[in-house]
Coordinates of C-alpha atoms and ligand atoms in Angstrom, one line a residue:
X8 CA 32.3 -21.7 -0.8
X9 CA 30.9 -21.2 -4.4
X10 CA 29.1 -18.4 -5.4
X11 CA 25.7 -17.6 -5.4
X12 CA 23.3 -19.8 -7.7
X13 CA 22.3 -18.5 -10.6
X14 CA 18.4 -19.6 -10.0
X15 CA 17.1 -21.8 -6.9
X16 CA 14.0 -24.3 -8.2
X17 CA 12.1 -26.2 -5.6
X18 CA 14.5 -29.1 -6.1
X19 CA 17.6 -27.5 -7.7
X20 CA 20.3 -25.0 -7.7
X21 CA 21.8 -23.9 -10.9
X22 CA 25.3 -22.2 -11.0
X23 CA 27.0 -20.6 -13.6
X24 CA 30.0 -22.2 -15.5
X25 CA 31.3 -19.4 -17.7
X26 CA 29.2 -18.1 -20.4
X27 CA 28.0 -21.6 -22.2
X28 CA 27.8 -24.1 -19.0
X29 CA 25.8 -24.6 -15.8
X30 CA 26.8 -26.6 -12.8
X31 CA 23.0 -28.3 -12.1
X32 CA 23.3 -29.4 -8.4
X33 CA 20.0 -31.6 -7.6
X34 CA 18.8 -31.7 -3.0
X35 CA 17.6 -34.1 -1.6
X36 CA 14.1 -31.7 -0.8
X37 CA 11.1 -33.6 -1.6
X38 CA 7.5 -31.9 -2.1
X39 CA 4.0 -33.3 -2.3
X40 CA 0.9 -31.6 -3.3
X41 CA 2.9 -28.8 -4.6
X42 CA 4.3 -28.3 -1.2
X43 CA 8.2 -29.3 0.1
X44 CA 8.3 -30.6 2.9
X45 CA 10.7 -29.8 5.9
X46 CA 12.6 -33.0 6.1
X47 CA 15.2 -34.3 3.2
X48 CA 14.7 -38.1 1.7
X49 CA 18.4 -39.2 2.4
X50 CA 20.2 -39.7 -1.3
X51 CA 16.7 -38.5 -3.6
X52 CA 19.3 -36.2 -5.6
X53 CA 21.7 -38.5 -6.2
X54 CA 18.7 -41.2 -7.3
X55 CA 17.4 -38.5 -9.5
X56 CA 21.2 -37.5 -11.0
X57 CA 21.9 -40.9 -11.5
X58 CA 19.0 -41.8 -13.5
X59 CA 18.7 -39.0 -15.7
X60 CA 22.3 -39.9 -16.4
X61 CA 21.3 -43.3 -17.4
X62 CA 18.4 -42.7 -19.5
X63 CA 21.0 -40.4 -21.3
X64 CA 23.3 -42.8 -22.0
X65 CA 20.2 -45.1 -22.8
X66 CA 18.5 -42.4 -24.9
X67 CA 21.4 -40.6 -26.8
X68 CA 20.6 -41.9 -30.1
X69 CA 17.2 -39.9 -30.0
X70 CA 18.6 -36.4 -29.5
X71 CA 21.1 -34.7 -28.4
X72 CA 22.0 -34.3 -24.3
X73 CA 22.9 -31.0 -22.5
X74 CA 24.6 -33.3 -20.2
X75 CA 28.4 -32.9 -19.7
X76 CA 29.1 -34.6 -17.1
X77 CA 28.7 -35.8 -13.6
X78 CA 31.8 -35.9 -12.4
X79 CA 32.8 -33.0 -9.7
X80 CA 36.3 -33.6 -10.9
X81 CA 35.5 -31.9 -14.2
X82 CA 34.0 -28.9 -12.4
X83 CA 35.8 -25.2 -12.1
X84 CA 37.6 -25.6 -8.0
X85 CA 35.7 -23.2 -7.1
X86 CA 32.5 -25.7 -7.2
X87 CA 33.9 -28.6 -6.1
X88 CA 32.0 -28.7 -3.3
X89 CA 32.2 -32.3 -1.5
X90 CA 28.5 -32.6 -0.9
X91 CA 27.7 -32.4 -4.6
X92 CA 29.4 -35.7 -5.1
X93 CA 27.0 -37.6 -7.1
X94 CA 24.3 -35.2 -7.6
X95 CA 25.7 -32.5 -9.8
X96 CA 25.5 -32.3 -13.3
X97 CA 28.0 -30.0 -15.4
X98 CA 25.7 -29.2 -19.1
X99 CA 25.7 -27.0 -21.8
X100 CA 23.9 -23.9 -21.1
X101 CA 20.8 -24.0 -23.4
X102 CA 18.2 -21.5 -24.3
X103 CA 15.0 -23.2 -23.3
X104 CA 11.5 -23.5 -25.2
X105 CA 9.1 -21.7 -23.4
X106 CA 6.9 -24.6 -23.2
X107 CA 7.3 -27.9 -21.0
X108 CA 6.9 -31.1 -23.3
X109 CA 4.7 -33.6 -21.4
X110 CA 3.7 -37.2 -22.9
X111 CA 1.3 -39.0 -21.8
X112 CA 0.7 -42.7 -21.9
X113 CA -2.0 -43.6 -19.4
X114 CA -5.3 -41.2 -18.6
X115 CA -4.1 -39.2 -15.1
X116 CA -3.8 -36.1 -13.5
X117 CA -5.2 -33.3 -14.8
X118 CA -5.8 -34.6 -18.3
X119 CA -7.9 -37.1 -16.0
X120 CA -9.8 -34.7 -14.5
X121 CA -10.4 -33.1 -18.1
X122 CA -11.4 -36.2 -19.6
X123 CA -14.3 -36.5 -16.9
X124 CA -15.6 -33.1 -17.7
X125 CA -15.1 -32.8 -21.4
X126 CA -14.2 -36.0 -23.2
X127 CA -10.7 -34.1 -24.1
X128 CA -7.2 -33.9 -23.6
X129 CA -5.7 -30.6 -23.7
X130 CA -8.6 -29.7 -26.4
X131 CA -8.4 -33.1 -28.5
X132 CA -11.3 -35.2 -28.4
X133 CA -10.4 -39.2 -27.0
X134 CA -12.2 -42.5 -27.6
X135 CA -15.8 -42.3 -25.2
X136 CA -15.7 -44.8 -21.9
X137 CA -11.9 -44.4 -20.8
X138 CA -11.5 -45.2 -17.7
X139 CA -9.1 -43.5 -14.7
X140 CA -5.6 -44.8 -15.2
X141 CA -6.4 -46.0 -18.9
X142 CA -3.4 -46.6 -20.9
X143 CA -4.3 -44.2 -24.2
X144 CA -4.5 -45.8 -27.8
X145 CA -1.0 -44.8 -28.5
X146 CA 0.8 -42.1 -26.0
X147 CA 0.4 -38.1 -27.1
X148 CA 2.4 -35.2 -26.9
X149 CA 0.2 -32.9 -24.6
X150 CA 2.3 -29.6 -24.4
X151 CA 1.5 -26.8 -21.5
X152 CA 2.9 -23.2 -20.7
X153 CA 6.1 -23.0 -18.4
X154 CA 4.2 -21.2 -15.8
X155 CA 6.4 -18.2 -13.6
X156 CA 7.3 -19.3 -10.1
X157 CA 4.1 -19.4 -8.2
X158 CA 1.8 -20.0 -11.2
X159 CA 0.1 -23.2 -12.3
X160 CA 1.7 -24.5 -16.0
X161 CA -1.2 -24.7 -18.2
X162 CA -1.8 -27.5 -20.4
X163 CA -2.3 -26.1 -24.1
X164 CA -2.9 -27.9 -27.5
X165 CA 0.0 -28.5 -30.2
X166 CA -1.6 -25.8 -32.1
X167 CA -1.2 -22.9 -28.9
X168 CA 2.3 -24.8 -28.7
X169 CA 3.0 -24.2 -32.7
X170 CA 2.2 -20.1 -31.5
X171 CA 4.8 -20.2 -29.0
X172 CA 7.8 -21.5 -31.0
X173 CA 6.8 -21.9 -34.1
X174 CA 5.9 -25.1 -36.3
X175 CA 8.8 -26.8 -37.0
X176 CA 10.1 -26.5 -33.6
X177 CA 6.7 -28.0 -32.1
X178 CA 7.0 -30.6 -34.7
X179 CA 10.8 -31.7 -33.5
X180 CA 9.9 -31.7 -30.0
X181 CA 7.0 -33.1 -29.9
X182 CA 8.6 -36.4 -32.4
X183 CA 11.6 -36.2 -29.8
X184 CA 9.8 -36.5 -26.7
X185 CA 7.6 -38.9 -28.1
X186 CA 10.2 -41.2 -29.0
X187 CA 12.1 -40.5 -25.5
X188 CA 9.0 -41.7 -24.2
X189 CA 8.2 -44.6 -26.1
X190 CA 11.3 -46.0 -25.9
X191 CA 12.1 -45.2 -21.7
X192 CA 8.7 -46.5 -21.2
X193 CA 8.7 -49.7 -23.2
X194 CA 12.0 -50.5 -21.0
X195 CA 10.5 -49.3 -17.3
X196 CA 7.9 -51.3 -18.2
X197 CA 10.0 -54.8 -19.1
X198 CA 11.2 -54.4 -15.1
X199 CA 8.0 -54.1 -13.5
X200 CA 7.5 -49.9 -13.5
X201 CA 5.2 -47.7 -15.6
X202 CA 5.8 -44.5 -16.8
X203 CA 2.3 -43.0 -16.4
X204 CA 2.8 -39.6 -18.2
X205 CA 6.4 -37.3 -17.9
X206 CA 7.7 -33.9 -18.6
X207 CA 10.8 -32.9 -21.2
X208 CA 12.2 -30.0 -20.8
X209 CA 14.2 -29.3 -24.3
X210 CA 16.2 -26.2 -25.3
X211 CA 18.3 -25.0 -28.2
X212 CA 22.6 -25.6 -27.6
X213 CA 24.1 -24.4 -30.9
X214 CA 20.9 -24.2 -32.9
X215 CA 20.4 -28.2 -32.0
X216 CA 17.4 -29.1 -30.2
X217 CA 18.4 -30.4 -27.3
X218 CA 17.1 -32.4 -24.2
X219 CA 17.9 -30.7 -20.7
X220 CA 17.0 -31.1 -17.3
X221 CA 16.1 -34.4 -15.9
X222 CA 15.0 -37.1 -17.7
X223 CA 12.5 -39.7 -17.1
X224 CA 13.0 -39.1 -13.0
X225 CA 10.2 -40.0 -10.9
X226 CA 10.4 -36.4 -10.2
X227 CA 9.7 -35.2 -13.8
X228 CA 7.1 -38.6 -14.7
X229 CA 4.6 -40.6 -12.6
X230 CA 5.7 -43.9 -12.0
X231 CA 3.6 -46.8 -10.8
X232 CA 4.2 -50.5 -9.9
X233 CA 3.0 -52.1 -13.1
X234 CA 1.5 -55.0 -10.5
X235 CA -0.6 -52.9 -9.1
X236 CA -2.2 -51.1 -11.8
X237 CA -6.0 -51.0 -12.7
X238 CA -7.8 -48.8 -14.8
X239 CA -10.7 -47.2 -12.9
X240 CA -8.6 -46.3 -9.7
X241 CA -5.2 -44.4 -9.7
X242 CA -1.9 -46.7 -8.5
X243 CA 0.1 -46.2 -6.0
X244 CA 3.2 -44.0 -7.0
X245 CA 6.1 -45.8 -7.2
X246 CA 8.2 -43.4 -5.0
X247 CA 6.2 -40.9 -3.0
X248 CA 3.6 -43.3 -1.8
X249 CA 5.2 -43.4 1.7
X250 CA 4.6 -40.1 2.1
X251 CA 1.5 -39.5 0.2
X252 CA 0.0 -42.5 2.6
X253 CA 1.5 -40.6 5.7
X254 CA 0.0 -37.3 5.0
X255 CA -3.5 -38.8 3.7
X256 CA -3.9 -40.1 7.3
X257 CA -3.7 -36.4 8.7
X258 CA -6.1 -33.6 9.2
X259 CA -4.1 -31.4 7.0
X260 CA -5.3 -29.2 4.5
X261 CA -2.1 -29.1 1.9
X262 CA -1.4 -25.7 2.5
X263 CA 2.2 -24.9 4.0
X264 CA 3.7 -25.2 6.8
X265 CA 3.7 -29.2 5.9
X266 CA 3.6 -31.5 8.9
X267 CA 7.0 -33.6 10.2
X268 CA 7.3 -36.6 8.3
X269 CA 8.4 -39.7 10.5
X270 CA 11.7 -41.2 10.2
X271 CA 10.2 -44.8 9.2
X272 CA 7.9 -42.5 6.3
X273 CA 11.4 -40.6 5.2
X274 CA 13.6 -44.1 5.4
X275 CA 10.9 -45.8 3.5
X276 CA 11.0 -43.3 0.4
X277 CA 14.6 -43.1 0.5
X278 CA 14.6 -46.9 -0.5
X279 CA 11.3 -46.7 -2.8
X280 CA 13.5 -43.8 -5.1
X281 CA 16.4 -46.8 -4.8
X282 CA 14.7 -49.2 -5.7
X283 CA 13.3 -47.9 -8.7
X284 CA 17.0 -46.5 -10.1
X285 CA 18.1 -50.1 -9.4
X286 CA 15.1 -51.7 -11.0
X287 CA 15.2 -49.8 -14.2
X288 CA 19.0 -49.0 -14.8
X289 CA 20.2 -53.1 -13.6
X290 CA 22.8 -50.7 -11.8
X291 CA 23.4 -50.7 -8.0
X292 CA 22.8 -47.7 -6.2
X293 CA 25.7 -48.2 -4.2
X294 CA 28.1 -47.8 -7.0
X295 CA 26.9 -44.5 -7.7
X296 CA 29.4 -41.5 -6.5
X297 CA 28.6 -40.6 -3.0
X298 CA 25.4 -42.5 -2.5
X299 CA 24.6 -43.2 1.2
X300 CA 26.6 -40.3 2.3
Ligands
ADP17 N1 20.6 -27.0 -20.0 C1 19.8 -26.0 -19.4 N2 20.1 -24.7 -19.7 C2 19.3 -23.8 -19.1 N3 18.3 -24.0 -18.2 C3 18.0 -25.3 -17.9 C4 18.8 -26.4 -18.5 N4 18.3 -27.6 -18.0 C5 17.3 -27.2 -17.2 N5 17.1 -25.9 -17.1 C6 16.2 -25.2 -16.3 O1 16.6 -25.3 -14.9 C7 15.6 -25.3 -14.0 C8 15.7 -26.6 -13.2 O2 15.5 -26.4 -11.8 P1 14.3 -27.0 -11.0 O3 14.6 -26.9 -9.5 O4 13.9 -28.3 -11.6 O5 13.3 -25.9 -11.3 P2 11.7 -25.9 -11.4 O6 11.2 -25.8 -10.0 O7 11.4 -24.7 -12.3 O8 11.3 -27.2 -12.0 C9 14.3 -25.3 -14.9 O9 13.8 -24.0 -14.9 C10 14.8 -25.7 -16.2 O10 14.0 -25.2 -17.3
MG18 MG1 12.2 -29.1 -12.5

């Protein structure tokens, strides 16, 4: 057995690799309205490993990657561990920016909901008559806090960002991540998916800014069948909709303990994450270390 992880997320656990590595290992725990639910969607961690190891490759000419490696082969013994085939990223250990770096590209979620209210997003004023599910004149770097387990992140403007790491940093990560973006979504959007709005996480390896985490994951992004898009009504989610559907047709208030999810709702998922790593990397799923197991 390995040792104890360095920091458990609500998805993943991070493990030391000497001083300047981690060992990222990504479950297979899936949550909706902020809350994980008790069953597993069979193979969502190697879905998610697989992608951000694809838009990587895809994406390297943008900024440099924290990602080493996915192969458990290139991992101390000691964390070999069987299970982690396929799902277990080996990176540079980065310092990361106390900030997460969102970019939007369609009117959702909360900037939505601010929109409605206030004709702003995170402070900025945007075009009058937008509708829900608009896609923006041009996508924007919409910065928020990197909010303490428990707590809420809190969208901020560039200039609160420019206060929390300084200008030229804000400046490099917000052209970074706008560029990830543009490019990632031009291409999900050639095979049928859109890239609503996502979150970069960047950091600093060797003084370079540097993209971590995952990237462009349905976890990390909203993506929605571009078919079924239609400004004025939110779209489906590409991946969670299964689940989301399930629970809407319960008396459940969102608060924990979640209800059971079905095995038809779990199975369903499971192939809806699939389907979308297939769709927007042209690679099968079944290639992928470990998958199905
Ligand atoms: N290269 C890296 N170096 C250090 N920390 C990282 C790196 N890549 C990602 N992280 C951090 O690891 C954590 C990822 O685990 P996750 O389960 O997604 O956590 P969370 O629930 O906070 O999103 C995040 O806190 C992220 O900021
Ligand atoms: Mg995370």
């Amino acid at each position: 057995m390995s040792s104890a992880p360095l920091y458990s997320g609500k998805v993943r656990d991070i493990y030391a690799v000497g001083d300047d590595r981690l060992a990222m290992v990504t479950s297979d725990r899936i949550s909706a309205f902020d809350v994980v639910m008790a069953e597993s969607i069979p193979d969502k961690g190697r879905v998610l490993t697989a992608m951000t190891a694809f838009w990587s490759g895809q994406l390297a000419s943008v900024a440099p990657s924290h990602l080493l490696s996915t192969d458990l082969a290139d991992l101390p013994e000691d964390l070999q561990e069987p299970g982690w085939e396929g799902r277990v990223m080996l990176c540079h250990r980065a310092e990361m920016l106390p900030i997460e770096c969102i970019v939007r590209g369609y009117l959702t979620g909360s900037a939505w909901k601010e929109y409605r209210s206030s004709g702003t997003m995170h402070g900025t004023e945007l075009p009058a008559g937008l509708l829900e599910s608009a896609q923006l004149p041009e996508p924007v770097f919409t910065p928020s806090t990197k909010a303490e387990v428990g707590d809420h992140d809190e969208n901020i403007s560039f200039a609160a960002a420019v206060d929390l790491v300084g200008a030229e940093v804000a400046a490099a990560a917000r052209d970074i991540s706008l560029e990830l973006y543009r490019r990632g979504a031009e291409w999900a959007a050639e095979r049928g998916i859109l890239i609503a709005d996502t979150k970069f996480e960047l950091g600093m390896v060797d003084g370079e800014l540097t993209v971590c985490d995952e990237v462009l994951t349905p976890d990390s992004s909203r993506f929605w069948p571009a078919d079924q898009w239609t400004p004025g009504s939110t779209p489906p989610s590409f991946d969670k909709q299964p689940v989301r559907d399930h629970l809407d047709g319960l008396d459940w208030d969102k608060a924990p303990p979640p209800p059971s999810l079905p095995p038809e709702v779990v199975d369903a998922t499971s192939a809806r994450y699939i389907e979308g790593y297939e769709r927007i990397s042209g690679r099968r799923f079944a290639d992928w270390p470990g998958a199905g197991t």
